[in-house]
């Protein structure tokens, strides 16, 4: 048996075929059948090489005796020149030549045991066969290597792999496994299916199988017949040395095809990686373009502040915004998460396949999308704030407009006819008493006029506020306000002028009816109080809290407490009228019932007093209805607060848990992935709570509730938190999957991964999942990576940074750190390997042809290469020559491929 010393190229024959004769007998080499098979096979093998020198042998034990053909054989198979042979015919000349041959064999690291030149010169068949077997082992079998196995084991494994798919073939050894000839036929069919129709062969016809294989091998593969079919069939256990020698010729005959197959497989693998990467790049570009275009179309709508300045119009826009948040935005949130996931997966695959990092087209970087998304969210927040503020403003505007109309109507009713009255000259024909009455009446009017000053100022103030808040019908309000103010100025001027006229005539007026005057003085302010009270009782109000409406109820209660005093005043004033009526009736004074100082009558006061007493319980009902509304709003606040105070902390807890898992603190990567998937299921199962909160929030907005002191959470913060939680889970799932992909493809153990994660987390103090450059440098040093503190050390560190942060973001993420720690020691395909593979397919030419690509590669990958390879421009280029070198280099660099 031949064994290989791991520290030497020498072949050790201490247990080999070249033992003393008794050892040969023990191994059966003296078996006549084996001896016959070896003699035939070894002779044919020698002749397959000697014919290259134009000679051959007929009798193996005779023709090598003088050493000349033996030396020639060694020169042919080694390609080297041996010492010049001795041409004499004496025995010592022959021994000298054989010794030169044996010395050459020994120089190739073969230790010959028990084989001497004398035995060869004497024609010892057993020793001659042993020597030839030694030569076959050294020059035909020793260099065969399959999966680090050598010689016999490697050749056997090669046979097993090549014949594995074939029915009725089971290669376990080099004697019985080849007796029926199917193994030989399978080896030929595997490499040259055009030469043998394997499916027509039968295990029951070994002679035909062997002859078929030997004939085809000799005719088409240039492998001479080295075995006799009848000998193989009739020998219980054929000689394995003879079969190994013959099979080794098959191996060398197909070695070129094997290299081409290996090269084609490597190229297919590389092209498949590039095709998949290109598909991911195209999908990323498509998703990014679609998302950015949607954001571009949506932003103008969110940034628009145009409205019809009406409450209904703003409510319609708020409902449109709710529809956008419920229906239009969620699919885009999922699209953004998918985009980030695809980008991270693509970058991981590029790193693992030794490709440069992917740089999206300008404006479509992940950071560009993140900035656009951030701008979208900012626009959403400002848009919703604007809608709510507009609702508050327009609601107040409607209230102020109604209040302006009510006060203006009351004032205009009061001023009706006042200008004509002030411009009248009636006092000039009055008697003294009538004149005094007119003066007193004018004094009462002045008092009444002063009392109305506050209402005019209120009207002007309300009009000013409507203008400030941009009331949609402010033009008509301004016109009416200006008309009232102009009239008020005229009334003031006319009043002053009439008072002057009355003062001039006062000297002739001596007596005034005290009773009428007293009534006029007391009735006017009481009438004004009645008017003001009526206005207050029907005054519209707007409140937002229970406390505010309770304040109005308390104020109304205080007002009702003053009604008893007002009732006394009313009865006292009516008593004056009754005194006048009594006096007039008693003394029959003509025209005495007419009060010259006021137009007010007791019936006017009675009517207004009755109306006030009727409005009081109505006001009670209105205030209580509003109280119930505010109590319902308070209930909605508490409902929203109770639910949000549950949902908010739950989201925060889930976010903390997902972050902890993402830091690699909880078990193996598979455990982390399982936990993240479980959290993802829990989050989707929790979504009904968010939907329930959205319903409560809608009721809160419809109730015009703008503040909630029972909770710190708003619907907007919870929406953002929910979306961030989903994004964080998706991002962490993607990162863990990429880490598993990295670990499995790089052959990293869980212990190594844990060590890398622990080192990374130690310097990730803020648990952000990334390291700043200085933190990354400290991390490298902590795990034994040598980085000098000199200029060269900084240059080395910057080179590393360019690898782990190719986009210059200023941070190093864990997956890039992990890839850096493993990639340099991992066997990955390179541009040089791909070039070597193409060179094999091209038959060592510096270019390759389309037909060669189509013959060696699958159709889709052959066309992929043909479409992308540039024409070969080198020397001796033929038509259609393609440059596979530049193509291979482009696969590993920035390219449009």
CSV table of C-alpha atoms in Angstrom, one decimal, residues 10-378:
chain,number,residue,atom,x,y,z
A,10,UNK,CA,8.4,10.8,-0.8
A,11,UNK,CA,6.4,7.6,-1.3
A,12,UNK,CA,6.9,5.1,1.5
A,13,UNK,CA,7.0,1.5,0.4
A,14,UNK,CA,7.6,0.0,3.8
A,15,UNK,CA,4.2,-1.6,3.6
A,16,UNK,CA,4.0,-1.4,-0.2
A,17,UNK,CA,4.1,-3.6,-3.2
A,18,UNK,CA,7.9,-3.9,-3.3
A,19,UNK,CA,8.4,-6.2,-0.4
A,20,UNK,CA,10.6,-9.3,-0.6
A,21,UNK,CA,9.2,-12.2,-2.5
A,22,UNK,CA,7.3,-13.8,0.4
A,23,UNK,CA,5.4,-10.6,0.8
A,24,UNK,CA,4.4,-10.7,-2.9
A,25,UNK,CA,3.2,-14.2,-2.4
A,26,UNK,CA,1.1,-13.2,0.7
A,27,UNK,CA,-0.5,-10.5,-1.4
A,28,UNK,CA,-1.3,-12.8,-4.2
A,29,UNK,CA,0.9,-11.3,-6.8
A,30,UNK,CA,2.1,-14.7,-7.8
A,31,UNK,CA,-1.5,-15.6,-8.7
A,32,UNK,CA,-1.2,-16.5,-12.4
A,33,UNK,CA,-4.4,-14.6,-13.3
A,34,UNK,CA,-3.2,-11.4,-11.6
A,35,UNK,CA,0.2,-11.8,-13.1
A,36,UNK,CA,-1.3,-12.2,-16.5
A,37,UNK,CA,-3.6,-9.1,-16.1
A,38,UNK,CA,-0.7,-7.0,-14.8
A,39,UNK,CA,1.6,-8.0,-17.6
A,40,UNK,CA,-0.9,-7.2,-20.3
A,41,UNK,CA,-2.0,-3.9,-18.6
A,42,UNK,CA,1.4,-2.6,-17.7
A,43,UNK,CA,2.7,-3.5,-21.2
A,44,UNK,CA,-0.1,-1.5,-22.8
A,45,UNK,CA,0.4,1.4,-20.5
A,46,UNK,CA,4.1,1.5,-21.2
A,47,UNK,CA,3.5,1.4,-25.0
A,48,UNK,CA,0.9,4.2,-24.7
A,49,UNK,CA,3.9,6.4,-23.7
A,50,UNK,CA,6.7,4.8,-25.7
A,51,UNK,CA,4.8,5.3,-29.0
A,52,UNK,CA,5.4,9.0,-28.5
A,53,UNK,CA,9.1,8.2,-29.0
A,54,UNK,CA,8.4,5.9,-31.9
A,55,UNK,CA,9.0,2.6,-30.2
A,56,UNK,CA,7.2,-0.1,-28.1
A,57,UNK,CA,7.8,-3.2,-26.1
A,58,UNK,CA,6.5,-6.7,-26.6
A,59,UNK,CA,7.7,-8.6,-23.6
A,60,UNK,CA,7.8,-6.6,-20.5
A,61,UNK,CA,10.4,-8.8,-18.6
A,62,UNK,CA,12.7,-9.0,-21.6
A,63,UNK,CA,12.5,-5.5,-23.3
A,64,UNK,CA,13.5,-3.6,-20.1
A,65,UNK,CA,16.6,-5.8,-19.3
A,66,UNK,CA,19.2,-3.6,-21.0
A,67,UNK,CA,17.7,-0.5,-19.3
A,68,UNK,CA,17.5,1.5,-22.6
A,69,UNK,CA,13.7,1.5,-23.1
A,70,UNK,CA,13.3,1.9,-19.4
A,71,UNK,CA,15.2,5.1,-19.4
A,72,UNK,CA,13.4,6.2,-22.6
A,73,UNK,CA,10.0,5.5,-20.9
A,74,UNK,CA,11.0,7.7,-17.9
A,75,UNK,CA,12.1,10.5,-20.1
A,76,UNK,CA,8.7,10.4,-22.1
A,77,UNK,CA,6.5,10.4,-19.0
A,78,UNK,CA,8.5,12.9,-17.0
A,79,UNK,CA,9.5,15.3,-19.8
A,80,UNK,CA,13.1,15.3,-18.4
A,81,UNK,CA,16.4,14.1,-19.7
A,82,UNK,CA,18.2,11.2,-18.0
A,83,UNK,CA,22.0,10.7,-18.0
A,84,UNK,CA,23.4,9.3,-21.3
A,85,UNK,CA,23.0,5.5,-21.3
A,86,UNK,CA,25.9,3.0,-21.7
A,87,UNK,CA,25.8,1.5,-25.2
A,88,UNK,CA,27.7,-1.7,-24.3
A,89,UNK,CA,26.0,-5.1,-24.3
A,90,UNK,CA,27.8,-6.5,-21.3
A,91,UNK,CA,25.9,-7.3,-18.1
A,92,UNK,CA,27.5,-4.4,-16.2
A,93,UNK,CA,26.4,-2.0,-19.0
A,94,UNK,CA,22.9,-3.2,-18.6
A,95,UNK,CA,23.0,-2.9,-14.8
A,96,UNK,CA,24.4,0.6,-15.1
A,97,UNK,CA,21.5,1.7,-17.3
A,98,UNK,CA,18.9,0.1,-15.0
A,99,UNK,CA,20.5,1.8,-12.0
A,100,UNK,CA,20.3,5.2,-13.8
A,101,UNK,CA,16.6,4.6,-14.2
A,102,UNK,CA,16.2,3.5,-10.6
A,103,UNK,CA,18.2,6.5,-9.4
A,104,UNK,CA,15.9,8.8,-11.4
A,105,UNK,CA,12.9,7.2,-9.8
A,106,UNK,CA,14.4,7.6,-6.3
A,107,UNK,CA,15.1,11.3,-7.1
A,108,UNK,CA,11.4,11.8,-7.5
A,109,UNK,CA,10.9,10.9,-3.8
A,110,UNK,CA,10.1,7.2,-4.3
A,111,UNK,CA,11.8,4.8,-1.9
A,112,UNK,CA,12.4,1.5,-3.6
A,113,UNK,CA,12.5,-1.5,-1.4
A,114,UNK,CA,13.9,-4.9,-2.5
A,115,UNK,CA,14.2,-3.9,-6.1
A,116,UNK,CA,17.6,-4.0,-7.6
A,117,UNK,CA,19.1,-3.6,-11.0
A,118,UNK,CA,20.2,-7.2,-11.1
A,119,UNK,CA,16.7,-8.6,-10.8
A,120,UNK,CA,15.5,-6.4,-13.7
A,121,UNK,CA,18.6,-7.3,-15.9
A,122,UNK,CA,17.9,-11.0,-15.0
A,123,UNK,CA,14.3,-10.7,-16.3
A,124,UNK,CA,12.6,-11.2,-12.9
A,125,UNK,CA,9.0,-10.8,-13.9
A,126,UNK,CA,7.7,-10.1,-10.4
A,127,UNK,CA,10.3,-7.4,-9.7
A,128,UNK,CA,9.8,-5.9,-13.2
A,129,UNK,CA,6.1,-5.6,-12.7
A,130,UNK,CA,6.7,-4.1,-9.2
A,131,UNK,CA,9.0,-1.5,-10.7
A,132,UNK,CA,6.5,-0.6,-13.5
A,133,UNK,CA,3.8,-0.3,-10.8
A,134,UNK,CA,6.0,2.0,-8.9
A,135,UNK,CA,6.4,4.2,-12.0
A,136,UNK,CA,2.6,4.1,-12.6
A,137,UNK,CA,2.0,5.2,-9.0
A,138,UNK,CA,4.4,8.0,-9.2
A,139,UNK,CA,3.7,9.5,-12.6
A,140,UNK,CA,0.0,8.5,-13.3
A,141,UNK,CA,-1.8,8.2,-9.9
A,142,UNK,CA,0.1,10.0,-7.2
A,143,UNK,CA,-1.0,13.5,-8.3
A,144,UNK,CA,-4.7,12.6,-8.5
A,145,UNK,CA,-6.4,14.6,-5.7
A,146,UNK,CA,-10.1,14.8,-5.0
A,147,UNK,CA,-11.2,16.7,-1.8
A,148,UNK,CA,-7.8,16.4,-0.2
A,149,UNK,CA,-7.7,12.6,-0.8
A,150,UNK,CA,-4.7,11.4,-2.7
A,151,UNK,CA,-3.7,8.5,-5.0
A,152,UNK,CA,-6.0,5.5,-4.7
A,153,UNK,CA,-8.6,7.1,-2.4
A,154,UNK,CA,-8.8,10.2,-4.6
A,155,UNK,CA,-9.2,8.1,-7.8
A,156,UNK,CA,-11.8,5.9,-6.2
A,157,UNK,CA,-13.8,9.0,-5.0
A,158,UNK,CA,-13.6,10.5,-8.5
A,159,UNK,CA,-15.1,7.2,-10.0
A,160,UNK,CA,-17.9,7.1,-7.4
A,161,UNK,CA,-18.9,10.7,-8.0
A,162,UNK,CA,-18.9,10.4,-11.8
A,163,UNK,CA,-20.9,7.2,-11.8
A,164,UNK,CA,-23.3,8.0,-8.9
A,165,UNK,CA,-26.3,8.9,-11.2
A,166,UNK,CA,-26.0,5.6,-13.1
A,167,UNK,CA,-28.3,2.6,-12.5
A,168,UNK,CA,-26.5,-0.7,-11.7
A,169,UNK,CA,-23.2,1.0,-11.0
A,170,UNK,CA,-21.8,1.0,-7.4
A,171,UNK,CA,-18.0,1.6,-7.4
A,172,UNK,CA,-16.6,0.4,-4.0
A,173,UNK,CA,-13.2,-0.9,-5.1
A,174,UNK,CA,-10.9,-1.5,-8.1
A,175,UNK,CA,-11.6,-5.2,-8.7
A,176,UNK,CA,-15.2,-6.5,-8.3
A,177,UNK,CA,-16.8,-3.1,-9.0
A,178,UNK,CA,-15.5,-3.0,-12.6
A,179,UNK,CA,-16.2,-6.7,-13.6
A,180,UNK,CA,-19.4,-6.2,-15.5
A,181,UNK,CA,-18.1,-3.2,-17.6
A,182,UNK,CA,-20.9,-0.8,-16.6
A,183,UNK,CA,-18.6,1.4,-14.5
A,184,UNK,CA,-16.3,1.9,-17.5
A,185,UNK,CA,-19.3,2.7,-19.8
A,186,UNK,CA,-20.7,5.1,-17.2
A,187,UNK,CA,-17.4,7.0,-17.0
A,188,UNK,CA,-17.4,7.4,-20.8
A,189,UNK,CA,-21.1,8.4,-21.0
A,190,UNK,CA,-20.7,10.9,-18.2
A,191,UNK,CA,-18.1,12.8,-20.1
A,192,UNK,CA,-19.0,11.9,-23.7
A,193,UNK,CA,-22.6,10.9,-23.9
A,194,UNK,CA,-22.4,11.0,-27.7
A,195,UNK,CA,-20.1,7.9,-27.7
A,196,UNK,CA,-22.2,5.4,-25.8
A,197,UNK,CA,-26.0,4.9,-25.3
A,198,UNK,CA,-25.8,3.8,-21.7
A,199,UNK,CA,-29.5,3.0,-21.4
A,200,UNK,CA,-29.2,0.2,-23.9
A,201,UNK,CA,-26.6,-1.7,-21.8
A,202,UNK,CA,-27.5,-4.6,-19.5
A,203,UNK,CA,-25.8,-5.8,-16.3
A,204,UNK,CA,-26.4,-9.4,-17.6
A,205,UNK,CA,-24.0,-8.9,-20.6
A,206,UNK,CA,-20.6,-8.0,-19.0
A,207,UNK,CA,-18.6,-9.2,-22.0
A,208,UNK,CA,-20.4,-6.8,-24.4
A,209,UNK,CA,-20.2,-4.0,-21.9
A,210,UNK,CA,-16.4,-4.4,-21.5
A,211,UNK,CA,-15.7,-4.7,-25.2
A,212,UNK,CA,-17.9,-1.6,-25.9
A,213,UNK,CA,-16.0,0.5,-23.3
A,214,UNK,CA,-12.6,-0.7,-24.4
A,215,UNK,CA,-13.3,-0.2,-28.1
A,216,UNK,CA,-14.7,3.3,-27.6
A,217,UNK,CA,-11.9,4.3,-25.3
A,218,UNK,CA,-9.3,3.1,-27.8
A,219,UNK,CA,-11.0,4.6,-30.9
A,220,UNK,CA,-12.2,8.0,-29.6
A,221,UNK,CA,-10.2,8.6,-26.4
A,222,UNK,CA,-6.8,7.3,-27.4
A,223,UNK,CA,-6.7,4.9,-24.5
A,224,UNK,CA,-5.2,1.5,-25.6
A,225,UNK,CA,-6.8,-1.8,-24.5
A,226,UNK,CA,-4.9,-2.6,-21.3
A,227,UNK,CA,-7.3,-5.3,-20.0
A,228,UNK,CA,-8.8,-8.5,-21.4
A,229,UNK,CA,-12.6,-8.8,-21.0
A,230,UNK,CA,-12.5,-12.6,-20.7
A,231,UNK,CA,-9.8,-12.4,-18.0
A,232,UNK,CA,-11.9,-9.9,-15.9
A,233,UNK,CA,-15.0,-12.0,-16.2
A,234,UNK,CA,-13.4,-15.3,-15.4
A,235,UNK,CA,-11.2,-14.1,-12.6
A,236,UNK,CA,-13.0,-14.2,-9.2
A,237,UNK,CA,-11.2,-11.1,-8.0
A,238,UNK,CA,-9.4,-9.2,-10.8
A,239,UNK,CA,-6.1,-7.5,-10.1
A,240,UNK,CA,-6.8,-4.0,-8.7
A,241,UNK,CA,-3.4,-2.6,-9.9
A,242,UNK,CA,-4.2,-3.4,-13.5
A,243,UNK,CA,-7.7,-1.8,-13.2
A,244,UNK,CA,-6.3,1.3,-11.4
A,245,UNK,CA,-3.7,1.7,-14.1
A,246,UNK,CA,-6.4,1.5,-16.8
A,247,UNK,CA,-8.9,3.8,-14.9
A,248,UNK,CA,-6.1,6.4,-14.3
A,249,UNK,CA,-5.9,6.7,-18.1
A,250,UNK,CA,-9.7,7.6,-18.1
A,251,UNK,CA,-9.0,10.2,-15.4
A,252,UNK,CA,-6.3,11.9,-17.4
A,253,UNK,CA,-8.3,11.7,-20.6
A,254,UNK,CA,-11.2,13.5,-19.0
A,255,UNK,CA,-9.1,15.9,-16.9
A,256,UNK,CA,-9.6,18.7,-19.3
A,257,UNK,CA,-13.4,18.2,-19.4
A,258,UNK,CA,-13.3,18.1,-15.6
A,259,UNK,CA,-11.5,21.5,-15.5
A,260,UNK,CA,-13.9,23.0,-17.9
A,261,UNK,CA,-16.9,21.7,-15.8
A,262,UNK,CA,-15.4,23.2,-12.7
A,263,UNK,CA,-14.7,26.5,-14.4
A,264,UNK,CA,-18.2,26.6,-15.9
A,265,UNK,CA,-19.7,25.9,-12.4
A,266,UNK,CA,-17.7,28.7,-10.9
A,267,UNK,CA,-18.7,31.2,-13.6
A,268,UNK,CA,-22.4,30.2,-13.3
A,269,UNK,CA,-22.2,30.8,-9.6
A,270,UNK,CA,-20.7,34.2,-10.0
A,271,UNK,CA,-23.1,35.2,-12.7
A,272,UNK,CA,-26.1,34.0,-10.7
A,273,UNK,CA,-25.0,36.2,-7.8
A,274,UNK,CA,-24.7,39.2,-10.1
A,275,UNK,CA,-28.1,38.6,-11.7
A,276,UNK,CA,-29.8,38.4,-8.3
A,277,UNK,CA,-28.0,41.5,-7.1
A,278,UNK,CA,-29.1,43.4,-10.3
A,279,UNK,CA,-32.7,42.3,-9.7
A,280,UNK,CA,-32.5,43.7,-6.1
A,281,UNK,CA,-31.0,46.9,-7.3
A,282,UNK,CA,-33.7,47.4,-9.9
A,283,UNK,CA,-36.4,46.6,-7.3
A,284,UNK,CA,-34.9,49.1,-4.9
A,285,UNK,CA,-34.7,51.8,-7.6
A,286,UNK,CA,-38.4,51.1,-8.5
A,287,UNK,CA,-39.6,51.1,-4.9
A,288,UNK,CA,-37.6,54.2,-4.1
A,289,UNK,CA,-38.8,56.1,-7.1
A,290,UNK,CA,-42.4,55.2,-6.4
A,291,UNK,CA,-42.2,56.2,-2.7
A,292,UNK,CA,-40.4,59.5,-3.4
A,293,UNK,CA,-42.9,60.3,-6.2
A,294,UNK,CA,-45.8,59.6,-3.8
A,295,UNK,CA,-44.2,61.9,-1.1
A,296,UNK,CA,-43.7,64.6,-3.8
A,297,UNK,CA,-47.3,64.4,-4.8
A,298,UNK,CA,-48.6,64.3,-1.2
A,299,UNK,CA,-46.5,67.2,0.2
A,300,UNK,CA,-48.3,70.1,-1.6
A,301,UNK,CA,-51.7,68.8,-0.3
A,302,UNK,CA,-50.3,68.7,3.3
A,303,UNK,CA,-48.6,72.1,2.9
A,304,UNK,CA,-51.7,73.8,1.5
A,305,UNK,CA,-53.4,76.2,3.8
A,306,UNK,CA,-56.2,77.2,1.4
A,307,UNK,CA,-59.7,76.9,2.7
A,308,UNK,CA,-63.1,78.6,2.2
A,309,UNK,CA,-62.8,80.1,5.7
A,310,UNK,CA,-65.9,78.1,6.8
A,311,UNK,CA,-66.2,75.6,9.6
A,312,UNK,CA,-67.8,73.0,7.3
A,313,UNK,CA,-64.9,73.3,4.8
A,314,UNK,CA,-62.3,72.8,7.5
A,315,UNK,CA,-64.2,69.8,8.9
A,316,UNK,CA,-64.3,68.3,5.4
A,317,UNK,CA,-60.5,68.7,5.1
A,318,UNK,CA,-60.0,67.1,8.5
A,319,UNK,CA,-62.0,64.0,7.4
A,320,UNK,CA,-59.9,63.8,4.3
A,321,UNK,CA,-56.8,63.8,6.5
A,322,UNK,CA,-58.2,61.0,8.6
A,323,UNK,CA,-58.8,59.0,5.5
A,324,UNK,CA,-55.2,59.6,4.4
A,325,UNK,CA,-53.9,58.4,7.7
A,326,UNK,CA,-56.1,55.3,7.8
A,327,UNK,CA,-56.0,54.2,4.1
A,328,UNK,CA,-53.3,55.9,2.1
A,329,UNK,CA,-50.3,56.2,4.4
A,330,UNK,CA,-50.1,52.6,6.0
A,331,UNK,CA,-49.2,50.9,2.7
A,332,UNK,CA,-46.5,53.5,2.2
A,333,UNK,CA,-45.1,52.7,5.7
A,334,UNK,CA,-44.9,49.1,4.7
A,335,UNK,CA,-43.3,50.1,1.4
A,336,UNK,CA,-40.6,52.1,3.3
A,337,UNK,CA,-39.9,49.2,5.6
A,338,UNK,CA,-39.6,46.8,2.6
A,339,UNK,CA,-37.3,49.3,0.9
A,340,UNK,CA,-34.9,49.5,3.9
A,341,UNK,CA,-35.0,45.7,4.3
A,342,UNK,CA,-34.2,45.1,0.6
A,343,UNK,CA,-31.4,47.6,0.7
A,344,UNK,CA,-29.8,46.0,3.8
A,345,UNK,CA,-30.2,42.5,2.3
A,346,UNK,CA,-28.6,43.7,-1.0
A,347,UNK,CA,-25.6,45.3,0.8
A,348,UNK,CA,-25.1,42.1,2.8
A,349,UNK,CA,-25.2,39.9,-0.3
A,350,UNK,CA,-22.7,42.3,-2.0
A,351,UNK,CA,-20.3,42.1,0.9
A,352,UNK,CA,-20.6,38.3,1.1
A,353,UNK,CA,-20.0,37.9,-2.6
A,354,UNK,CA,-16.9,40.3,-2.5
A,355,UNK,CA,-18.7,43.0,-4.5
A,356,UNK,CA,-18.6,46.7,-3.9
A,357,UNK,CA,-21.3,48.3,-1.9
A,358,UNK,CA,-24.4,49.4,-3.9
A,359,UNK,CA,-24.8,53.2,-4.4
A,360,UNK,CA,-28.3,54.1,-5.5
A,361,UNK,CA,-28.8,56.8,-8.1
A,362,UNK,CA,-28.6,60.4,-7.0
A,363,UNK,CA,-31.5,61.4,-4.8
A,364,UNK,CA,-32.5,57.8,-3.9
A,365,UNK,CA,-30.2,57.0,-1.1
A,366,UNK,CA,-31.7,55.5,2.1
A,367,UNK,CA,-30.8,58.8,3.8
A,368,UNK,CA,-32.7,60.7,1.0
A,369,UNK,CA,-35.8,58.6,1.6
A,370,UNK,CA,-35.5,59.1,5.4
A,371,UNK,CA,-35.2,62.8,4.9
A,372,UNK,CA,-38.2,62.9,2.6
A,373,UNK,CA,-40.2,60.8,5.0
A,374,UNK,CA,-39.2,63.1,7.9
A,375,UNK,CA,-40.4,66.1,5.9
A,376,UNK,CA,-43.7,64.2,5.2
A,377,UNK,CA,-44.2,63.6,8.9
A,378,UNK,CA,-43.4,67.2,9.8
